[in-house]
Coordinates of C-alpha atoms and ligand atoms in Angstrom, one line a residue:
Chain A
M1 CA 153.8 -70.5 -31.2
Q2 CA 155.5 -70.5 -34.6
K3 CA 154.6 -66.8 -34.9
T4 CA 156.2 -65.8 -31.6
F5 CA 159.3 -67.8 -32.5
N6 CA 159.6 -66.1 -35.9
K7 CA 159.1 -62.7 -34.2
L8 CA 161.9 -63.6 -31.7
I9 CA 164.3 -64.6 -34.5
L10 CA 163.6 -61.4 -36.5
S11 CA 164.1 -59.2 -33.4
L12 CA 167.4 -60.9 -32.7
I13 CA 169.0 -60.5 -36.1
L14 CA 170.4 -57.0 -35.6
P15 CA 171.7 -57.4 -32.1
A16 CA 173.5 -60.6 -33.2
L17 CA 175.0 -58.6 -36.1
L18 CA 176.2 -55.9 -33.7
L19 CA 177.8 -58.5 -31.5
I20 CA 179.7 -60.0 -34.4
V21 CA 180.9 -56.6 -35.6
W22 CA 181.9 -55.7 -32.1
Q23 CA 183.9 -58.9 -31.6
L24 CA 185.6 -58.6 -35.0
S25 CA 186.6 -55.0 -34.3
A26 CA 187.8 -55.8 -30.8
W27 CA 190.1 -58.5 -32.3
Q28 CA 191.2 -56.0 -34.9
A29 CA 191.9 -53.3 -32.4
Q30 CA 193.9 -55.5 -30.0
N31 CA 193.5 -52.7 -27.4
A32 CA 191.1 -53.2 -24.4
T33 CA 191.0 -49.5 -23.7
V34 CA 189.7 -48.7 -27.2
L35 CA 187.4 -51.7 -27.5
P36 CA 187.4 -54.7 -25.1
T37 CA 186.2 -58.1 -26.3
I38 CA 182.7 -59.4 -25.6
G39 CA 184.4 -61.9 -23.2
R40 CA 185.8 -59.1 -21.0
V41 CA 182.5 -57.4 -20.7
L42 CA 180.7 -60.7 -20.1
E43 CA 183.1 -61.4 -17.3
N44 CA 181.9 -58.3 -15.5
F45 CA 178.3 -59.6 -15.6
I46 CA 179.3 -63.0 -14.4
H47 CA 181.0 -61.4 -11.4
A48 CA 178.2 -58.8 -11.1
T49 CA 178.3 -58.9 -7.3
D50 CA 182.0 -58.1 -7.1
N51 CA 183.1 -54.7 -5.8
F52 CA 184.0 -52.8 -8.9
I53 CA 186.6 -50.0 -8.8
G54 CA 185.5 -49.3 -5.2
L55 CA 181.9 -48.5 -6.2
G56 CA 180.2 -51.7 -5.1
S57 CA 178.4 -54.3 -7.0
I58 CA 176.4 -53.8 -10.3
P59 CA 173.0 -54.5 -8.7
R60 CA 173.7 -52.0 -6.0
N61 CA 174.7 -49.3 -8.5
I62 CA 171.6 -50.1 -10.6
G63 CA 169.5 -49.8 -7.4
V64 CA 170.9 -46.4 -6.5
S65 CA 170.3 -45.2 -10.1
L66 CA 166.8 -46.5 -10.1
I67 CA 165.9 -44.7 -6.9
R68 CA 167.4 -41.5 -8.3
V69 CA 165.5 -41.7 -11.5
L70 CA 162.2 -42.8 -9.9
S71 CA 162.3 -39.9 -7.4
G72 CA 163.0 -37.3 -10.1
Y73 CA 160.5 -38.9 -12.4
T74 CA 157.8 -39.0 -9.6
V75 CA 158.3 -35.3 -8.9
G76 CA 158.2 -34.4 -12.6
V77 CA 155.1 -36.5 -13.3
L78 CA 153.2 -35.2 -10.3
I79 CA 153.5 -31.7 -11.7
A80 CA 153.3 -32.6 -15.4
V81 CA 150.2 -34.7 -15.4
P82 CA 147.8 -32.3 -13.7
L83 CA 149.3 -29.4 -15.6
G84 CA 148.9 -31.2 -18.9
V85 CA 145.3 -32.2 -18.2
L86 CA 144.4 -28.6 -17.2
M87 CA 146.2 -27.2 -20.3
G88 CA 144.3 -29.6 -22.5
Y89 CA 141.0 -28.8 -20.7
S90 CA 141.1 -25.1 -20.7
K91 CA 142.2 -22.8 -23.4
T92 CA 143.0 -20.1 -20.9
I93 CA 145.3 -22.3 -18.8
Q94 CA 146.9 -23.4 -22.0
Q95 CA 147.6 -19.8 -23.1
I96 CA 149.0 -18.9 -19.7
F97 CA 151.5 -21.8 -19.7
E98 CA 152.2 -22.6 -23.3
T99 CA 154.8 -20.0 -24.2
F100 CA 156.5 -20.6 -20.9
V101 CA 156.7 -24.3 -21.4
N102 CA 157.8 -23.9 -25.0
I103 CA 160.7 -21.7 -24.0
F104 CA 162.0 -24.2 -21.5
R105 CA 161.3 -27.3 -23.5
P106 CA 164.2 -27.1 -26.0
I107 CA 166.8 -26.7 -23.2
P108 CA 168.4 -30.1 -22.8
P109 CA 168.1 -31.2 -19.1
L110 CA 171.9 -31.4 -18.8
A111 CA 172.2 -27.7 -19.5
W112 CA 170.6 -27.1 -16.2
Q113 CA 173.6 -28.8 -14.4
P114 CA 175.5 -25.7 -13.3
L115 CA 172.3 -23.9 -12.2
A116 CA 170.9 -27.0 -10.4
L117 CA 174.2 -27.2 -8.5
A118 CA 174.1 -23.4 -7.7
I119 CA 170.5 -23.6 -6.5
F120 CA 170.4 -26.9 -4.7
G121 CA 174.1 -27.2 -3.8
M122 CA 174.8 -30.4 -1.9
A123 CA 171.4 -30.8 -0.5
S124 CA 170.2 -34.4 -0.6
I125 CA 167.2 -36.4 0.5
A126 CA 169.1 -37.0 3.7
T127 CA 169.5 -33.3 4.5
L128 CA 166.0 -32.6 3.2
F129 CA 164.5 -34.9 5.8
N130 CA 167.0 -33.9 8.5
M131 CA 168.3 -37.4 9.0
P132 CA 170.7 -38.0 11.9
F133 CA 174.2 -39.0 10.8
G134 CA 174.7 -42.7 10.4
Q135 CA 174.4 -45.4 7.8
Q136 CA 171.0 -44.2 6.7
Y137 CA 172.3 -40.7 6.2
V138 CA 175.2 -41.9 4.1
F139 CA 172.9 -43.9 1.9
W140 CA 170.2 -41.3 1.4
G141 CA 173.0 -38.6 1.0
N142 CA 173.6 -40.2 -2.4
F143 CA 170.4 -38.8 -3.6
K144 CA 171.2 -35.1 -4.3
I145 CA 168.3 -32.8 -4.9
A146 CA 170.2 -31.4 -7.9
M147 CA 170.1 -34.8 -9.6
V148 CA 166.4 -35.3 -8.8
F149 CA 165.8 -31.9 -10.4
L150 CA 167.7 -32.7 -13.6
I151 CA 165.9 -36.0 -14.0
G152 CA 162.6 -34.4 -13.2
M153 CA 163.2 -31.7 -15.8
G154 CA 163.9 -34.4 -18.4
S155 CA 160.7 -36.3 -17.6
F156 CA 158.5 -33.2 -17.3
F157 CA 158.2 -31.9 -20.8
P158 CA 157.3 -35.1 -22.8
V159 CA 154.7 -35.9 -20.1
V160 CA 153.1 -32.4 -20.3
A161 CA 153.1 -32.4 -24.1
N162 CA 151.6 -35.9 -24.4
V163 CA 148.9 -35.4 -21.7
M164 CA 147.8 -32.1 -23.1
F165 CA 147.6 -33.5 -26.6
G166 CA 145.7 -36.5 -25.3
V167 CA 143.1 -34.4 -23.6
Q168 CA 142.7 -32.0 -26.5
S169 CA 142.2 -34.8 -29.0
V170 CA 139.2 -36.3 -27.2
R171 CA 136.4 -36.3 -29.8
Q172 CA 133.8 -33.6 -29.4
T173 CA 131.0 -36.1 -30.0
L174 CA 132.0 -38.0 -26.9
I175 CA 131.9 -34.9 -24.8
D176 CA 128.6 -33.8 -26.4
S177 CA 127.1 -37.3 -25.8
A178 CA 128.1 -37.1 -22.2
R179 CA 126.5 -33.7 -21.8
V180 CA 123.2 -34.7 -23.2
L181 CA 123.2 -37.7 -20.9
G182 CA 123.3 -35.2 -18.0
A183 CA 127.1 -35.1 -17.2
S184 CA 128.3 -32.4 -14.9
E185 CA 131.5 -30.5 -15.6
K186 CA 133.2 -32.8 -13.0
D187 CA 131.8 -35.9 -14.8
I188 CA 133.1 -34.6 -18.1
F189 CA 136.5 -34.1 -16.5
F190 CA 136.9 -37.3 -14.6
K191 CA 134.7 -39.8 -16.5
I192 CA 135.2 -38.6 -20.1
L193 CA 138.4 -36.6 -20.6
I194 CA 140.7 -38.5 -18.3
P195 CA 139.7 -42.0 -19.4
A196 CA 139.6 -40.9 -23.1
A197 CA 143.1 -39.4 -22.8
A198 CA 144.5 -42.3 -20.7
P199 CA 146.3 -44.0 -23.5
S200 CA 148.1 -40.7 -24.4
I201 CA 148.8 -40.1 -20.7
I202 CA 150.3 -43.6 -20.4
N203 CA 152.4 -42.9 -23.5
G204 CA 153.6 -39.6 -22.0
L205 CA 154.5 -41.4 -18.8
R206 CA 156.4 -44.0 -20.9
V207 CA 158.4 -41.4 -22.9
G208 CA 159.0 -39.4 -19.7
L209 CA 160.5 -42.3 -17.9
A210 CA 162.7 -43.2 -20.9
I211 CA 164.0 -39.6 -21.1
G212 CA 164.4 -39.4 -17.3
W213 CA 166.4 -42.6 -17.4
A214 CA 168.5 -41.3 -20.3
C215 CA 169.4 -38.2 -18.2
L216 CA 171.0 -40.5 -15.6
V217 CA 174.6 -40.3 -16.7
G218 CA 174.5 -36.5 -16.9
A219 CA 172.8 -36.3 -13.5
E220 CA 175.3 -38.6 -11.9
M221 CA 178.2 -36.6 -13.1
L222 CA 177.3 -34.0 -10.5
P223 CA 179.7 -33.9 -7.6
G224 CA 178.7 -35.7 -4.4
S225 CA 177.9 -38.9 -6.1
V226 CA 179.8 -42.1 -5.3
A227 CA 177.4 -44.7 -6.7
G228 CA 175.1 -45.3 -9.6
V229 CA 175.5 -46.7 -13.0
G230 CA 176.1 -43.2 -14.5
Y231 CA 178.8 -42.5 -12.0
L232 CA 180.3 -46.0 -12.6
I233 CA 180.6 -45.1 -16.3
T234 CA 182.2 -41.7 -15.7
H235 CA 184.6 -43.2 -13.1
A236 CA 185.5 -46.2 -15.2
Y237 CA 186.3 -43.9 -18.1
E238 CA 188.7 -42.0 -15.9
L239 CA 190.4 -45.3 -15.1
A240 CA 190.5 -46.3 -18.7
R241 CA 188.3 -49.3 -17.9
T242 CA 186.3 -49.3 -21.2
D243 CA 185.0 -52.8 -20.4
L244 CA 183.2 -51.3 -17.3
V245 CA 182.0 -48.4 -19.4
I246 CA 180.3 -50.8 -21.8
T247 CA 179.0 -52.9 -18.9
G248 CA 177.4 -49.7 -17.5
M249 CA 175.9 -48.8 -20.9
I250 CA 174.4 -52.3 -21.3
C251 CA 172.9 -51.9 -17.8
I252 CA 171.3 -48.6 -18.7
G253 CA 170.0 -50.0 -22.0
G254 CA 168.7 -53.1 -20.4
V255 CA 166.9 -51.5 -17.4
G256 CA 165.5 -48.8 -19.7
A257 CA 164.1 -51.4 -22.1
L258 CA 162.7 -53.3 -19.1
L259 CA 160.9 -50.2 -17.7
D260 CA 159.6 -49.5 -21.2
S261 CA 158.2 -52.9 -21.6
I262 CA 156.3 -52.6 -18.3
F263 CA 154.5 -49.6 -19.8
R264 CA 153.9 -51.5 -23.0
I265 CA 152.3 -54.4 -21.1
I266 CA 150.1 -52.0 -19.2
A267 CA 149.0 -50.2 -22.3
N268 CA 148.2 -53.5 -24.1
K269 CA 146.3 -54.8 -21.2
Y270 CA 144.2 -51.8 -20.3
F271 CA 144.2 -49.6 -23.3
S272 CA 143.9 -51.9 -26.2
W273 CA 140.6 -50.2 -27.1
E274 CA 142.5 -47.3 -28.4
S275 CA 144.4 -49.0 -31.2
K276 CA 141.3 -51.1 -32.1
T277 CA 138.8 -48.1 -32.3
R278 CA 138.4 -46.8 -35.8
Chain B
M1 CA 97.6 -30.1 -27.2
K2 CA 100.5 -28.9 -25.0
E3 CA 103.7 -28.3 -26.7
T4 CA 106.9 -29.8 -25.4
I5 CA 109.4 -28.0 -27.5
L6 CA 108.9 -24.5 -28.8
V7 CA 111.4 -22.7 -31.0
E8 CA 111.0 -19.0 -31.6
H9 CA 112.7 -16.9 -34.3
L10 CA 115.9 -18.9 -34.1
E11 CA 118.9 -17.6 -35.9
K12 CA 122.4 -19.1 -36.1
V13 CA 125.3 -17.4 -37.7
F14 CA 128.8 -19.1 -37.9
Y15 CA 131.9 -17.3 -38.8
S16 CA 134.3 -19.1 -41.2
Q17 CA 138.1 -18.9 -41.0
N18 CA 138.2 -15.7 -43.1
D19 CA 135.4 -14.1 -41.1
M20 CA 132.7 -14.8 -43.7
E21 CA 129.2 -15.1 -42.3
I22 CA 127.6 -18.4 -42.7
I23 CA 123.9 -18.1 -41.9
A24 CA 123.1 -21.7 -40.8
L25 CA 119.5 -20.9 -39.7
T26 CA 117.2 -18.0 -40.1
D27 CA 113.9 -17.2 -38.5
M28 CA 113.2 -20.8 -37.5
N29 CA 109.9 -21.3 -35.7
L30 CA 108.8 -24.7 -34.5
R31 CA 106.1 -26.1 -32.2
V32 CA 106.4 -29.8 -31.2
P33 CA 103.5 -31.1 -29.3
E34 CA 103.9 -33.8 -26.6
N35 CA 104.4 -37.3 -28.0
E36 CA 104.8 -36.2 -31.5
F37 CA 107.1 -38.0 -33.9
L38 CA 108.5 -35.1 -35.9
C39 CA 110.8 -35.6 -38.9
I40 CA 113.0 -32.8 -40.2
L41 CA 113.9 -33.4 -43.8
G42 CA 116.3 -31.4 -45.9
P43 CA 119.4 -31.5 -48.1
S44 CA 122.8 -31.8 -46.4
G45 CA 124.1 -28.4 -45.1
C46 CA 120.7 -26.9 -44.6
G47 CA 121.2 -26.6 -40.9
K48 CA 119.4 -29.7 -39.5
S49 CA 122.2 -30.7 -37.2
T50 CA 122.7 -27.1 -36.0
L51 CA 119.0 -26.9 -35.2
L52 CA 119.1 -30.1 -33.2
R53 CA 122.3 -29.1 -31.3
I54 CA 120.7 -25.8 -30.3
I55 CA 117.6 -27.5 -29.1
A56 CA 119.8 -29.9 -27.1
G57 CA 121.6 -26.9 -25.6
L58 CA 125.0 -28.0 -27.1
E59 CA 125.2 -24.9 -29.2
K60 CA 124.1 -21.3 -28.5
A61 CA 121.6 -19.5 -30.8
S62 CA 122.7 -16.2 -32.3
S63 CA 119.3 -15.0 -31.6
G64 CA 115.9 -16.4 -30.8
R65 CA 114.9 -18.9 -28.1
V66 CA 114.1 -22.5 -27.3
F67 CA 111.5 -23.5 -24.7
Y68 CA 111.1 -26.9 -23.1
N69 CA 107.8 -27.3 -21.3
G70 CA 107.3 -23.6 -21.3
R71 CA 110.7 -22.8 -19.8
E72 CA 113.7 -21.4 -21.7
H73 CA 116.2 -24.1 -22.4
T74 CA 119.9 -23.3 -22.9
K75 CA 122.0 -26.1 -21.4
P76 CA 122.0 -29.8 -22.0
C77 CA 120.0 -31.9 -19.6
R78 CA 118.9 -35.5 -19.1
E79 CA 115.3 -34.8 -20.0
I80 CA 116.3 -34.1 -23.6
G81 CA 118.4 -36.9 -24.9
M82 CA 120.2 -37.1 -28.2
V83 CA 121.5 -39.7 -30.6
F84 CA 124.3 -38.8 -32.9
Q85 CA 124.9 -40.0 -36.4
S86 CA 127.8 -42.3 -35.4
Y87 CA 130.8 -43.1 -33.2
S88 CA 129.4 -41.6 -30.0
L89 CA 130.0 -44.6 -27.7
M90 CA 132.7 -44.3 -25.1
P91 CA 135.4 -46.7 -26.6
W92 CA 136.8 -47.6 -23.2
L93 CA 133.5 -48.7 -21.7
N94 CA 131.8 -52.0 -22.6
V95 CA 128.2 -52.0 -23.9
L96 CA 126.5 -52.3 -20.5
D97 CA 128.6 -49.5 -19.0
N98 CA 127.9 -47.4 -22.0
I99 CA 124.1 -47.9 -21.7
A100 CA 124.4 -47.2 -18.0
L101 CA 126.4 -44.0 -18.4
G102 CA 123.6 -41.5 -18.0
L103 CA 122.3 -43.3 -14.9
E104 CA 125.9 -43.2 -13.5
F105 CA 125.9 -39.4 -14.0
A106 CA 122.5 -39.3 -12.3
G107 CA 124.0 -41.0 -9.3
V108 CA 122.0 -44.3 -9.6
S109 CA 123.6 -47.1 -7.6
K110 CA 125.6 -49.6 -9.6
P111 CA 123.4 -52.7 -9.1
E112 CA 120.3 -50.6 -10.0
R113 CA 121.8 -49.1 -13.1
M114 CA 123.2 -52.4 -14.3
A115 CA 119.7 -53.9 -14.0
I116 CA 118.2 -51.1 -16.1
A117 CA 121.1 -51.3 -18.6
R118 CA 120.4 -55.1 -19.0
E119 CA 116.8 -54.4 -19.6
Y120 CA 117.6 -52.0 -22.5
L121 CA 120.3 -54.4 -23.8
D122 CA 117.6 -57.1 -24.1
M123 CA 115.3 -54.6 -25.8
I124 CA 117.8 -53.9 -28.6
G125 CA 118.2 -57.6 -29.0
M126 CA 121.9 -57.7 -27.9
S127 CA 121.6 -59.7 -24.7
N128 CA 124.9 -61.5 -25.4
F129 CA 126.9 -58.4 -26.1
G130 CA 126.9 -56.8 -22.7
K131 CA 130.6 -57.2 -22.1
A132 CA 131.6 -56.4 -25.6
F133 CA 133.5 -53.2 -26.4
P134 CA 132.3 -50.8 -29.1
Y135 CA 135.2 -51.7 -31.5
E136 CA 133.9 -55.2 -31.5
L137 CA 130.5 -54.2 -32.9
S138 CA 129.3 -53.4 -36.3
G139 CA 128.1 -49.9 -37.1
G140 CA 124.4 -51.0 -36.8
M141 CA 125.0 -52.6 -33.4
Q142 CA 126.9 -49.5 -32.1
Q143 CA 124.0 -47.4 -33.2
R144 CA 121.5 -49.6 -31.4
V145 CA 123.6 -49.3 -28.2
A146 CA 123.6 -45.5 -28.6
I147 CA 119.8 -45.5 -28.8
A148 CA 119.6 -47.8 -25.8
R149 CA 121.9 -45.5 -23.9
A150 CA 119.7 -42.5 -24.7
L151 CA 116.6 -44.4 -23.7
A152 CA 118.0 -45.8 -20.5
N153 CA 118.1 -42.3 -19.2
N154 CA 114.4 -42.2 -19.8
P155 CA 114.4 -38.8 -21.5
D156 CA 111.2 -36.9 -22.2
V157 CA 112.4 -35.7 -25.6
L158 CA 114.6 -37.6 -27.9
L159 CA 116.6 -35.8 -30.6
M160 CA 118.0 -38.0 -33.3
D161 CA 120.5 -36.7 -35.9
E162 CA 120.4 -39.1 -38.9
P163 CA 120.9 -42.0 -36.5
F164 CA 120.5 -44.6 -39.2
G165 CA 122.4 -42.7 -41.9
A166 CA 125.5 -45.0 -41.6
L167 CA 123.4 -48.2 -41.7
D168 CA 122.8 -50.6 -44.7
A169 CA 119.3 -50.5 -46.1
Y170 CA 118.2 -53.7 -44.4
T171 CA 119.3 -52.9 -40.9
R172 CA 117.9 -49.5 -41.4
I173 CA 114.4 -50.8 -42.1
I174 CA 114.6 -53.1 -39.0
M175 CA 115.7 -50.2 -36.8
Q176 CA 112.9 -47.9 -38.1
K177 CA 110.3 -50.5 -37.1
E178 CA 112.0 -51.0 -33.7
L179 CA 112.1 -47.2 -33.0
L180 CA 108.4 -46.9 -33.8
R181 CA 107.6 -49.7 -31.4
I182 CA 109.6 -48.1 -28.6
W183 CA 108.1 -44.7 -29.3
E184 CA 104.6 -46.1 -29.1
Q185 CA 105.4 -48.1 -26.0
R186 CA 107.2 -45.4 -24.0
K187 CA 105.4 -42.3 -25.3
K188 CA 108.2 -39.8 -26.1
T189 CA 108.5 -36.7 -28.1
I190 CA 110.9 -37.4 -30.9
I191 CA 112.6 -35.0 -33.3
F192 CA 114.2 -37.1 -36.0
V193 CA 116.5 -35.6 -38.6
T194 CA 117.0 -37.3 -41.9
H195 CA 117.7 -36.6 -45.5
S196 CA 115.9 -39.7 -46.6
V197 CA 112.4 -39.0 -47.9
D198 CA 111.4 -42.7 -47.5
E199 CA 112.5 -42.7 -43.8
A200 CA 110.6 -39.5 -43.0
V201 CA 107.4 -40.8 -44.7
Y202 CA 107.7 -44.1 -42.9
L203 CA 108.3 -42.6 -39.4
A204 CA 106.7 -39.2 -39.0
D205 CA 103.5 -37.8 -37.7
R206 CA 104.6 -34.6 -39.4
I207 CA 107.4 -33.7 -41.7
I208 CA 109.2 -30.3 -41.7
L209 CA 110.9 -29.8 -45.0
M210 CA 113.9 -27.4 -44.8
S211 CA 115.9 -25.7 -47.5
G212 CA 119.4 -24.3 -47.2
N213 CA 121.3 -21.1 -47.7
P214 CA 120.1 -19.8 -45.4
G215 CA 118.5 -22.7 -43.5
R216 CA 114.8 -22.2 -43.1
I217 CA 111.5 -24.1 -43.1
K218 CA 110.1 -24.6 -46.6
K219 CA 107.0 -26.7 -46.0
E220 CA 105.2 -28.7 -43.4
I221 CA 103.3 -31.9 -44.1
A222 CA 101.2 -34.0 -41.8
I223 CA 101.4 -37.7 -42.5
T224 CA 98.1 -39.4 -41.7
I225 CA 98.7 -42.9 -43.1
P226 CA 97.9 -45.3 -40.3
R227 CA 100.8 -47.3 -38.9
V228 CA 102.3 -49.8 -39.5
R229 CA 102.8 -48.1 -42.8
E230 CA 103.1 -50.2 -45.9
R231 CA 105.5 -48.9 -48.5
S232 CA 103.1 -50.4 -51.2
N233 CA 100.3 -48.1 -50.0
P234 CA 99.5 -45.7 -53.0
R235 CA 99.3 -42.7 -50.6
Y236 CA 102.9 -43.6 -49.4
G237 CA 104.1 -43.4 -53.0
E238 CA 102.3 -40.1 -53.7
L239 CA 103.8 -38.4 -50.6
T240 CA 107.2 -39.7 -51.4
S241 CA 107.2 -38.3 -54.9
E242 CA 105.7 -35.0 -53.7
L243 CA 108.4 -34.6 -51.2
L244 CA 111.2 -35.6 -53.6
A245 CA 109.9 -32.9 -56.0
L246 CA 110.0 -30.4 -53.2
L247 CA 113.5 -31.4 -52.2
E248 CA 114.7 -31.0 -55.7
G249 CA 113.5 -27.4 -55.6
A250 CA 114.9 -26.8 -52.2
Ligands
ADP301 N1 131.0 -25.2 -36.2 C1 130.7 -24.6 -37.4 N2 131.5 -23.6 -37.9 C2 131.2 -23.0 -39.1 N3 130.2 -23.4 -39.8 C3 129.4 -24.4 -39.4 C4 129.6 -25.1 -38.2 N4 128.7 -26.1 -38.0 C5 127.9 -26.0 -39.1 N5 128.3 -25.0 -40.0 C6 127.7 -24.7 -41.3 O1 126.4 -24.5 -41.1 C7 125.6 -25.0 -42.1 C8 124.6 -26.1 -41.6 O2 125.3 -27.2 -41.1 P1 124.6 -28.4 -40.5 O3 123.7 -28.0 -39.4 O4 125.7 -29.4 -40.1 O5 123.8 -29.0 -41.7 P2 123.1 -30.4 -41.9 O6 123.1 -31.1 -40.6 O7 121.7 -30.1 -42.4 O8 123.9 -31.1 -43.0 C9 126.6 -25.6 -43.1 O9 126.8 -24.6 -44.1 C10 127.9 -25.8 -42.3 O10 129.0 -25.6 -43.1
MG302 MG1 123.9 -33.0 -40.1

């Protein structure tokens, strides 16, 4: 109990310091466009369900952003995990894909913006599923394929790299032990490589989601968006509403940290063997 | 007597980073009769592990052949089990699941394989550790589980690569006794690699002494001291000194 309490105190020192510096600087600046006070920003959270600058409530914007990120992330992960596993498993597959992946990896996802727009245009989940015009259409029209693509690109590379590394670093003794116990190639793949690499795979998924989420603001700068935390930030900036910009930033940071802690909990619960194995 | 394992003119060459040839084994010939407890003794680097891995089918020979019950053997199979020196348990499986792993590969139903695993768990004297994970066990306990895992598969031949090398002297002596008891009870052919002269004299029906660079057989000695062998037996001491002298010249 005492220990958890100490840990909490230690982890709160720097955030508290940041808040103090922020508030002092805000008083110094005396200009809400440059830096609003903590109170101004807090106000936004207290009235979170208000309709902000015509974009709807904060929870709604977070919801829209979450759906965007999760759909891009899902697509990225569905390709990245099998590819990473196969690249780790087979030298040949690795050689086929590695150069290709390495060329695209250093390109920041946002650099894809113009191309994404040119390729996917205004296509959205609504047009993809041929929805009839109506309330549903308007809602799902918010989720442009170009955005999903950008976020998917962001998630893809860290997941591929981590998964491949995880599968490659499975100790040879474990594979050999399984073989002499009579494992088939399929057993080796599903009952040895995948579980042995699971902690790295989870770590890749975690980093991938963090990066996908960090691509949000850039993805939501694409035209055709009228909701989402990223768009809220861009639009608030245009209206010189710095307090709303900061509100949006805090939302992104908070939700990102929350998503990350979900992965940490999963990793601690199911993969604690990894850190404890010498 | 019928031989279980036959090794003919085995040769193994490795290539180092700078393409240097390392001759790990040269012209190895070995006949292992059914139910024999054979010890392979030699200084480290003389190719003992390589020999065992080739017999197991984990490594390909450069030339020469391995036969199991008269048929050429090239791929790992459940009839020829192997125990590694250390850290071979699946860290994400608990002790029972580790012991049952080979049976799972063989398609044995869950209740049945769990029952068998429990039986072997009792045999290694770890009845209370079924749900424990490998990281919660000492090196000696992990090694006992690895042996139980190999035995649960009921292999015909058991290859053991310095299985007690990482254990303290006391645990090691206990394990040697235990292994002999199991071997006598279940009648298996065992090829046991060690670099301990004492261990070889204590365990073996026959000792193959190897020397390195390149790895080959130097001498073969049958041990006829009746079991359970007493280390105080004068014959035991004689053999040990003889082998030590030979090892020094190896
Ligand atoms: N995968 C490998 N690549 C290159 N050389 C190897 C490899 N495995 C073993 N060797 C070499 O073969 C020789 C025999 O090794 P090993 O069979 O492990 O000996 P032992 O088990 O008797 O200590 C050593 O010189 C070792 O360096
Ligand atoms: Mg060795």
